[in-house]
CSV table of C-alpha atoms and ligand atoms in Angstrom, one decimal:
chain,number,residue,atom,x,y,z
I,295,MET,CA,116.5,91.7,90.1
I,296,SER,CA,117.9,93.8,87.5
I,297,GLN,CA,121.5,96.1,88.4
I,298,SER,CA,118.9,99.1,88.1
I,299,LEU,CA,117.6,98.2,91.9
I,300,PRO,CA,118.8,100.7,94.6
I,301,PRO,CA,120.1,98.9,97.7
I,302,ALA,CA,117.8,97.9,99.8
I,303,ASP,CA,118.2,100.9,102.3
I,304,SER,CA,116.0,104.4,102.3
I,305,SER,CA,118.5,105.9,101.9
I,306,SER,CA,119.7,105.6,98.9
I,307,GLN,CA,116.8,106.8,95.7
I,308,LEU,CA,117.6,105.6,91.8
I,309,CYS,CA,115.8,109.2,90.0
I,310,ASP,CA,114.1,107.7,86.3
I,311,ALA,CA,114.5,104.1,87.5
I,312,ASP,CA,113.9,101.0,85.3
I,313,LEU,CA,111.3,98.5,86.4
I,314,THR,CA,110.7,96.0,83.5
I,315,ALA,CA,112.4,94.5,86.1
I,316,LEU,CA,109.8,95.0,89.0
I,317,ASN,CA,106.9,93.7,87.0
I,318,THR,CA,106.7,90.2,86.1
I,319,LEU,CA,104.2,91.3,82.8
I,320,ARG,CA,108.8,92.3,81.7
I,321,LEU,CA,107.1,95.9,80.9
I,322,PRO,CA,108.9,98.9,79.4
I,323,ALA,CA,108.5,102.0,82.3
I,324,ARG,CA,110.6,104.0,83.9
I,325,ALA,CA,110.1,105.7,87.6
I,326,HIS,CA,109.9,109.4,88.4
I,327,ARG,CA,112.3,108.2,92.1
I,328,LEU,CA,112.0,104.2,94.0
I,329,ALA,CA,113.6,103.5,96.4
I,330,ARG,CA,113.6,101.0,98.3
I,331,PRO,CA,113.4,100.6,101.8
I,332,SER,CA,114.1,98.0,104.8
I,333,THR,CA,112.4,98.6,108.0
I,334,VAL,CA,109.7,100.3,109.0
I,335,ASP,CA,111.7,103.6,110.3
I,336,GLU,CA,113.0,103.8,106.7
I,337,LEU,CA,108.9,103.8,105.0
I,338,ALA,CA,108.4,106.7,107.7
I,339,GLN,CA,112.1,108.2,106.9
I,340,VAL,CA,111.7,108.6,103.1
I,341,LEU,CA,107.6,109.1,103.3
I,342,ALA,CA,108.5,112.5,105.9
I,343,GLU,CA,110.9,113.4,103.6
I,344,ARG,CA,108.1,113.3,100.2
I,345,ASN,CA,105.9,115.9,98.9
I,346,PRO,CA,102.7,115.1,100.1
I,347,ALA,CA,101.5,115.9,96.5
I,348,GLU,CA,104.2,114.1,94.7
I,349,PRO,CA,102.4,110.7,93.3
I,350,LEU,CA,102.9,107.3,94.8
I,351,PHE,CA,103.0,103.7,94.7
I,352,VAL,CA,104.0,100.5,95.9
I,353,ILE,CA,105.7,97.8,94.0
I,354,GLY,CA,106.5,94.5,95.5
I,355,GLU,CA,107.9,91.8,92.9
I,356,GLY,CA,105.0,93.5,90.8
I,357,SER,CA,103.4,89.8,90.2
I,358,ASN,CA,99.7,91.7,89.9
I,359,LEU,CA,100.7,94.6,87.9
I,360,VAL,CA,100.8,95.9,84.3
I,361,ILE,CA,102.3,99.6,84.3
I,362,GLY,CA,101.4,101.7,81.6
I,363,SER,CA,104.1,104.3,81.0
I,364,ASP,CA,105.9,106.4,82.8
I,365,LEU,CA,105.2,106.4,87.0
I,366,PRO,CA,105.8,109.9,88.5
I,367,GLY,CA,106.3,111.2,91.8
I,368,LEU,CA,107.6,108.5,93.9
I,369,THR,CA,107.1,104.5,93.6
I,370,LEU,CA,108.4,102.9,96.5
I,371,SER,CA,108.8,98.7,96.4
I,372,LEU,CA,109.6,97.2,100.2
I,373,ALA,CA,112.2,95.1,101.0
I,374,ILE,CA,111.0,94.8,104.7
I,375,ASP,CA,112.6,90.9,105.5
I,376,GLY,CA,112.1,88.4,108.6
I,377,MET,CA,109.8,85.7,109.0
I,378,VAL,CA,109.0,84.4,112.8
I,379,GLN,CA,107.1,83.0,114.9
I,380,VAL,CA,105.3,84.8,116.7
I,381,LYS,CA,103.3,83.0,120.0
I,382,GLU,CA,101.5,79.4,120.0
I,383,ASP,CA,98.9,77.3,121.7
I,384,ASP,CA,97.7,73.5,121.5
I,385,VAL,CA,96.2,74.0,118.2
I,386,HIS,CA,97.5,77.0,116.0
I,387,VAL,CA,100.9,79.0,115.8
I,388,TRP,CA,101.4,82.7,114.7
I,389,ILE,CA,103.4,83.1,112.7
I,390,ALA,CA,104.7,87.4,111.0
I,391,ALA,CA,106.0,88.6,107.9
I,392,GLY,CA,107.8,91.7,106.3
I,393,ALA,CA,105.5,92.5,103.5
I,394,GLY,CA,109.1,92.3,101.6
I,395,VAL,CA,109.1,88.6,101.7
I,396,HIS,CA,109.2,86.4,99.3
I,397,TRP,CA,105.8,85.0,99.2
I,398,ASP,CA,106.5,81.4,97.9
I,399,ASP,CA,109.4,81.6,100.5
I,400,LEU,CA,107.3,82.0,103.3
I,401,VAL,CA,104.3,79.0,102.4
I,402,ALA,CA,107.9,76.6,101.7
I,403,TRP,CA,109.8,77.6,105.8
I,404,THR,CA,106.3,77.4,106.9
I,405,VAL,CA,105.0,74.2,105.7
I,406,THR,CA,108.9,72.6,106.2
I,407,GLN,CA,107.8,72.8,110.4
I,408,GLY,CA,105.4,70.8,109.7
I,409,TRP,CA,101.9,73.9,110.3
I,410,GLN,CA,99.5,73.9,107.9
I,411,GLY,CA,97.8,76.1,106.7
I,412,LEU,CA,99.5,77.9,103.2
I,413,GLU,CA,100.0,74.9,101.0
I,414,ASN,CA,97.0,75.5,98.6
I,415,LEU,CA,99.1,79.2,98.3
I,416,SER,CA,102.0,78.1,97.2
I,417,LEU,CA,104.9,79.1,94.1
I,418,ILE,CA,101.8,82.1,93.5
I,419,PRO,CA,104.8,85.0,93.0
I,420,GLY,CA,104.8,87.9,94.4
I,421,THR,CA,105.1,89.7,98.6
I,422,ALA,CA,104.3,88.9,101.5
I,423,GLY,CA,103.0,91.9,101.8
I,424,ALA,CA,101.6,92.2,98.1
I,425,ALA,CA,99.2,88.9,99.2
I,426,PRO,CA,96.4,90.6,101.9
I,427,PHE,CA,95.8,93.3,99.1
I,428,GLN,CA,94.5,91.9,96.3
I,429,ASN,CA,93.6,88.3,98.1
I,430,ILE,CA,95.5,85.6,96.7
I,431,GLY,CA,93.5,82.0,96.0
I,432,ALA,CA,94.2,78.9,94.8
I,433,TYR,CA,93.2,74.6,94.9
I,434,GLY,CA,89.8,76.1,96.8
I,435,VAL,CA,91.7,78.3,99.4
I,436,GLU,CA,92.3,82.3,100.2
I,437,LEU,CA,94.5,83.8,102.5
I,438,SER,CA,91.5,85.7,104.2
I,439,GLN,CA,91.2,82.2,106.1
I,440,VAL,CA,94.8,82.3,107.4
I,441,LEU,CA,95.3,85.8,108.6
I,442,GLU,CA,95.2,87.0,112.0
I,443,GLN,CA,96.0,91.2,110.9
I,444,VAL,CA,98.3,93.3,108.6
I,445,THR,CA,100.8,96.0,109.5
I,446,VAL,CA,100.4,99.2,107.8
I,447,LEU,CA,101.6,103.1,107.6
I,448,ASP,CA,99.2,104.8,107.7
I,449,VAL,CA,100.4,107.5,104.7
I,450,VAL,CA,97.7,110.3,106.0
I,451,THR,CA,99.0,110.1,109.9
I,452,ALA,CA,102.5,108.7,109.5
I,453,ARG,CA,101.5,106.3,112.0
I,454,VAL,CA,101.9,102.1,112.5
I,455,GLU,CA,97.7,100.5,112.0
I,456,HIS,CA,97.1,97.2,112.5
I,457,PHE,CA,93.9,95.2,110.8
I,458,ALA,CA,91.7,91.8,111.4
I,459,ALA,CA,91.3,90.1,109.2
I,460,ASP,CA,88.0,90.5,110.1
I,461,GLU,CA,88.9,94.3,108.6
I,462,CYS,CA,90.5,94.0,105.9
I,463,GLU,CA,87.2,93.5,103.9
I,464,PHE,CA,88.9,90.9,101.9
I,465,ALA,CA,86.1,89.6,99.3
I,466,TYR,CA,87.3,87.4,95.7
I,467,ARG,CA,91.1,88.7,94.5
I,468,ASP,CA,89.7,92.9,96.4
I,469,SER,CA,90.7,94.3,99.9
I,470,ARG,CA,89.6,97.4,101.3
I,471,PHE,CA,93.9,98.2,100.5
I,472,LYS,CA,93.4,97.3,97.0
I,473,SER,CA,89.5,99.3,96.5
I,474,ARG,CA,88.3,101.8,99.4
I,475,ASP,CA,91.4,102.8,101.1
I,476,ARG,CA,93.6,102.6,97.8
I,477,GLY,CA,96.8,104.4,98.3
I,478,ARG,CA,96.3,105.1,102.2
I,479,TYR,CA,98.1,102.2,103.2
I,480,ILE,CA,101.1,100.4,103.1
I,481,ILE,CA,101.1,96.8,104.0
I,482,THR,CA,104.5,96.8,106.1
I,483,GLY,CA,103.1,93.0,107.4
I,484,ILE,CA,100.7,90.7,107.9
I,485,GLU,CA,99.8,88.0,110.3
I,486,LEU,CA,99.3,84.4,110.0
I,487,ARG,CA,98.0,81.6,112.0
I,488,LEU,CA,98.0,78.1,110.9
I,489,ARG,CA,97.5,74.8,112.4
I,490,LYS,CA,100.0,72.9,114.9
I,491,GLN,CA,98.1,69.9,113.2
I,492,PRO,CA,96.6,69.5,109.3
I,493,ARG,CA,93.6,69.0,108.2
I,494,CYS,CA,94.0,70.1,104.6
I,495,ASP,CA,91.9,71.9,102.5
I,496,VAL,CA,91.7,68.9,98.9
I,497,ARG,CA,88.3,69.9,97.8
I,498,TYR,CA,89.3,71.1,94.9
I,499,GLY,CA,89.7,68.3,91.8
I,500,PRO,CA,93.6,67.8,91.0
I,501,LEU,CA,93.8,67.9,95.7
I,502,GLN,CA,91.0,65.3,95.1
I,503,ALA,CA,92.7,62.8,93.2
I,504,ALA,CA,95.4,63.1,95.2
I,505,PHE,CA,94.1,62.7,98.3
I,506,GLY,CA,90.9,62.7,98.5
I,507,HIS,CA,90.7,58.9,99.4
I,508,LEU,CA,93.7,59.2,102.2
I,509,PRO,CA,92.4,60.9,106.4
I,510,GLU,CA,92.8,64.1,106.8
I,511,HIS,CA,95.2,63.3,108.8
I,512,GLU,CA,97.0,61.2,106.5
I,513,VAL,CA,97.5,64.0,104.5
I,514,SER,CA,100.8,66.2,105.0
I,515,PRO,CA,100.6,70.5,104.0
I,516,VAL,CA,103.8,69.0,101.8
I,517,ALA,CA,102.6,66.6,100.6
I,518,VAL,CA,100.5,68.6,99.3
I,519,ARG,CA,102.1,71.4,98.7
I,520,GLU,CA,104.2,69.3,96.0
I,521,ARG,CA,100.9,68.4,94.1
I,522,VAL,CA,99.9,72.1,93.8
I,523,ILE,CA,103.6,73.4,93.0
I,524,ALA,CA,102.8,71.1,90.0
I,525,VAL,CA,99.9,71.6,88.9
I,526,ARG,CA,100.9,74.9,88.8
I,527,GLN,CA,103.7,74.5,87.2
I,528,SER,CA,102.2,71.7,84.4
I,529,LYS,CA,99.5,74.8,83.5
I,530,LEU,CA,101.1,77.9,85.1
I,531,PRO,CA,103.4,79.5,82.5
I,532,ASP,CA,107.2,80.1,85.3
I,533,PRO,CA,107.1,84.7,84.8
I,534,ALA,CA,111.0,84.6,85.0
I,535,VAL,CA,110.7,82.2,81.6
I,536,LEU,CA,107.8,84.3,80.5
I,537,ALA,CA,105.8,87.0,81.1
I,538,ASN,CA,103.3,87.1,82.8
I,539,ALA,CA,101.2,88.6,85.5
I,540,GLY,CA,99.1,85.5,85.7
I,541,SER,CA,95.8,85.6,85.5
I,542,PHE,CA,94.8,88.7,83.2
I,543,PHE,CA,90.5,88.8,84.3
I,544,LYS,CA,88.8,87.7,86.9
I,545,ASN,CA,86.5,84.7,86.7
I,546,PRO,CA,83.0,86.9,86.4
I,547,VAL,CA,80.2,86.0,88.5
I,548,VAL,CA,76.0,85.7,87.1
I,549,ASN,CA,73.2,85.7,88.1
I,550,GLY,CA,71.0,82.3,88.4
I,551,ALA,CA,69.4,83.3,85.8
I,552,GLU,CA,72.4,84.9,83.4
I,553,ALA,CA,74.1,81.1,84.0
I,554,ASP,CA,71.3,78.8,83.3
I,555,ALA,CA,70.4,81.2,80.1
I,556,LEU,CA,74.0,80.4,79.4
I,557,LYS,CA,74.1,76.7,79.7
I,558,VAL,CA,71.2,76.2,77.8
I,559,ARG,CA,73.3,77.5,74.3
I,560,PHE,CA,76.5,76.1,76.5
I,561,PRO,CA,76.1,73.0,78.1
I,562,ASP,CA,79.8,72.9,78.8
I,563,LEU,CA,80.0,75.4,80.8
I,564,VAL,CA,82.0,75.7,83.3
I,565,ALA,CA,80.1,77.1,86.1
I,566,TYR,CA,80.4,77.1,90.6
I,567,PRO,CA,77.7,78.4,91.8
I,568,GLN,CA,79.1,80.6,94.7
I,569,PRO,CA,76.7,82.9,97.6
I,570,GLN,CA,76.4,86.4,95.2
I,571,GLY,CA,75.5,84.6,92.0
I,572,VAL,CA,77.5,81.7,89.8
I,573,LYS,CA,81.5,82.4,88.6
I,574,LEU,CA,82.0,81.4,85.3
I,575,ALA,CA,85.8,80.3,84.9
I,576,ALA,CA,87.0,83.3,82.8
I,577,GLY,CA,89.8,80.8,81.3
I,578,TRP,CA,87.3,78.7,79.3
I,579,LEU,CA,85.2,81.4,77.8
I,580,ILE,CA,88.5,82.4,76.6
I,581,GLU,CA,89.1,79.4,75.3
I,582,GLN,CA,85.6,79.2,73.2
I,583,ALA,CA,86.6,83.1,72.2
I,584,GLY,CA,88.9,80.8,70.3
I,585,TRP,CA,91.5,82.7,71.9
I,586,LYS,CA,93.6,79.9,73.6
I,587,GLY,CA,97.3,79.7,72.2
I,588,LYS,CA,96.5,82.8,70.2
I,589,CYS,CA,98.5,85.9,69.6
I,590,LEU,CA,97.8,89.3,69.1
I,591,GLY,CA,101.0,90.9,68.6
I,592,PRO,CA,103.8,89.9,70.2
I,593,VAL,CA,101.6,88.7,73.6
I,594,GLY,CA,99.0,86.5,73.9
I,595,MET,CA,97.0,84.5,75.4
I,596,HIS,CA,98.6,81.0,76.9
I,597,SER,CA,98.2,77.7,75.6
I,598,GLU,CA,98.1,75.8,78.8
I,599,GLN,CA,95.1,78.8,81.2
I,600,ALA,CA,93.9,80.3,78.3
I,601,LEU,CA,93.3,83.3,81.9
I,602,VAL,CA,97.1,83.9,81.7
I,603,LEU,CA,98.1,87.4,79.1
I,604,VAL,CA,101.2,86.7,78.4
I,605,ASN,CA,104.4,88.8,76.7
I,606,HIS,CA,106.3,86.9,74.3
I,607,GLY,CA,109.3,89.7,73.8
I,608,GLY,CA,109.1,93.2,73.8
I,609,ALA,CA,105.8,94.2,74.8
I,610,THR,CA,104.8,97.9,75.5
I,611,SER,CA,101.4,98.6,77.3
I,612,ALA,CA,99.6,99.3,75.3
I,613,ASP,CA,100.3,95.6,72.8
I,614,VAL,CA,98.4,93.5,76.2
I,615,MET,CA,95.5,96.5,76.3
I,616,ALA,CA,94.8,95.9,72.6
I,617,LEU,CA,94.5,92.1,73.7
I,618,ALA,CA,93.2,92.7,76.4
I,619,ASP,CA,90.5,94.6,74.8
I,620,ALA,CA,89.5,92.3,72.0
I,621,VAL,CA,89.5,89.2,74.0
I,622,ARG,CA,86.8,91.4,76.8
I,623,ALA,CA,84.7,92.0,72.4
I,624,ASP,CA,85.1,88.5,71.5
I,625,VAL,CA,83.7,87.1,74.8
I,626,LEU,CA,80.6,89.6,75.4
I,627,GLU,CA,80.2,89.4,72.4
I,628,GLN,CA,79.9,85.9,72.0
I,629,PHE,CA,78.6,85.1,75.6
I,630,GLY,CA,77.4,88.4,77.2
I,631,VAL,CA,79.5,88.2,79.5
I,632,THR,CA,82.0,91.7,80.5
I,633,LEU,CA,85.8,89.5,82.1
I,634,GLU,CA,87.6,92.5,84.4
I,635,GLN,CA,91.0,92.7,84.6
I,636,GLU,CA,92.8,90.6,87.5
I,637,PRO,CA,96.1,92.7,87.5
I,638,VAL,CA,96.3,96.1,89.6
I,639,LEU,CA,96.7,99.2,86.0
I,640,LEU,CA,99.3,102.0,87.1
I,641,PRO,CA,99.3,105.1,87.2
Z,704,EPU,N1,89.4,76.5,81.5
Z,704,EPU,C1,88.9,76.2,80.3
Z,704,EPU,N2,91.2,76.6,79.4
Z,704,EPU,C2,91.3,77.3,79.7
Z,704,EPU,C3,91.8,77.5,80.9
Z,704,EPU,C4,90.6,76.5,82.5
Z,704,EPU,O1,88.3,75.3,79.8
Z,704,EPU,O2,92.3,77.2,79.0
Z,704,EPU,C5,88.1,75.6,81.9
Z,704,EPU,C6,88.5,74.2,82.6
Z,704,EPU,O3,87.4,73.4,83.1
Z,704,EPU,C7,89.9,74.7,84.7
Z,704,EPU,C8,88.7,76.1,84.6
Z,704,EPU,O4,88.5,76.3,83.7
Z,704,EPU,O5,88.8,73.6,85.3
Z,704,EPU,C9,89.5,76.3,86.0
Z,704,EPU,O6,90.8,76.7,85.8
Z,704,EPU,P1,92.1,76.5,86.6
Z,704,EPU,O7,91.4,75.4,87.9
Z,704,EPU,O8,93.4,76.7,85.8
Z,704,EPU,O9,91.4,77.7,87.3
Z,704,EPU,P2,90.5,79.9,87.3
Z,704,EPU,O10,89.2,79.5,88.1
Z,704,EPU,O11,90.9,79.7,86.3
Z,704,EPU,C10,92.0,80.3,89.3
Z,704,EPU,C11,92.7,81.7,89.5
Z,704,EPU,C12,94.4,80.9,89.1
Z,704,EPU,C13,94.1,80.0,90.5
Z,704,EPU,C14,93.6,78.7,90.3
Z,704,EPU,C15,93.5,77.3,91.1
Z,704,EPU,C16,91.8,83.7,89.1
Z,704,EPU,C17,91.6,84.6,88.0
Z,704,EPU,N3,92.7,82.7,89.1
Z,704,EPU,O12,91.7,80.2,87.9
Z,704,EPU,O13,94.5,82.4,89.7
Z,704,EPU,O14,95.7,79.3,90.8
Z,704,EPU,O15,92.1,79.1,90.0
Z,704,EPU,O16,92.8,78.2,92.0
Z,704,EPU,O17,90.5,83.5,90.3
Z,704,EPU,C18,95.9,84.5,89.6
Z,704,EPU,O18,95.1,84.9,90.3
Z,704,EPU,O19,96.7,84.7,88.8
Z,704,EPU,C19,95.7,83.0,89.2
Z,704,EPU,C20,96.5,82.5,88.6
């Protein structure tokens, strides 16, 4: 991380802090004040000293963010650490992680222990605290399937609360923390329930190809993690090398009639039936609209995965928005489908 970050403790708050290292699209922006509390008590202290009227932003590693302009008020980058086993029974093990833990460190640790549940979510950028915020998902698995509870600090009451998984209002890339209760709670930690005997989910195409022929007990979380990492590295740019915020749009869900009509016009349409409708592959729509590997100024849609918007260097949020608007307009014109931005826009 950049030297411009303050050390992880509550006493130091950096004024006019550079956020370039705290967003993986590497957009230039500044925070009026930035603090990095490393415990819940430090976080509570920072909040107690804050004027409740001033804006408050929480960022993890900034891997799912578009910072549109400088952030007023107080920005928190949580540095709450720690990964521990909480309890176990014959079948499951429960583990807890601080919000500031790097997500893939958590996946690597659990998989190495032989615990199963997080392997499909390997190499997703970001922190453990950000994982429930957008209900991270990949290769057929969503965090909601293994989440036991989320621990938060209530910004309004200053109390620590726990939300069980079924209280988090999880949906595709969504939760109450991202939607209905945005700004109300600061996620300080998560608790997950993992399996001690593997029952890996290998239904996703490339995993099916690698493991589909094996009996369930022979598919190890370590092997699935390795495969997932290989697939990700072949398609998704490493934000440390090429700035990006992962998928820039959600995969849109249309109703059955719309999907049927599109299928008649575009027989190759990539579509997955869901309980709520038919999910379309936004990457396919963007590629068909001609944007795969194409640039507009310093930004472009990635050459290996058209859903990922990349910053080739020196981009501003205006460049990002111009490309996103152009892609959205072309997909709408060609397919009549509206793409919704996936990363959170701040402020
Ligand atoms: N496709 C294309 N061209 C492209 C990209 C995709 O035709 O340039 C088509 C292919 O047919 C492919 C299908 O789209 O089979 C689906 O592509 P892929 O498996 O790469 O997944 P995705 O739907 O594009 C989603 C998530 C990813 C996650 C992958 C794997 C969203 C918005 N994105 O992408 O998550 O890694 O599935 O499960 O749901 C992220 O959220 O940042 C992210 C990277």
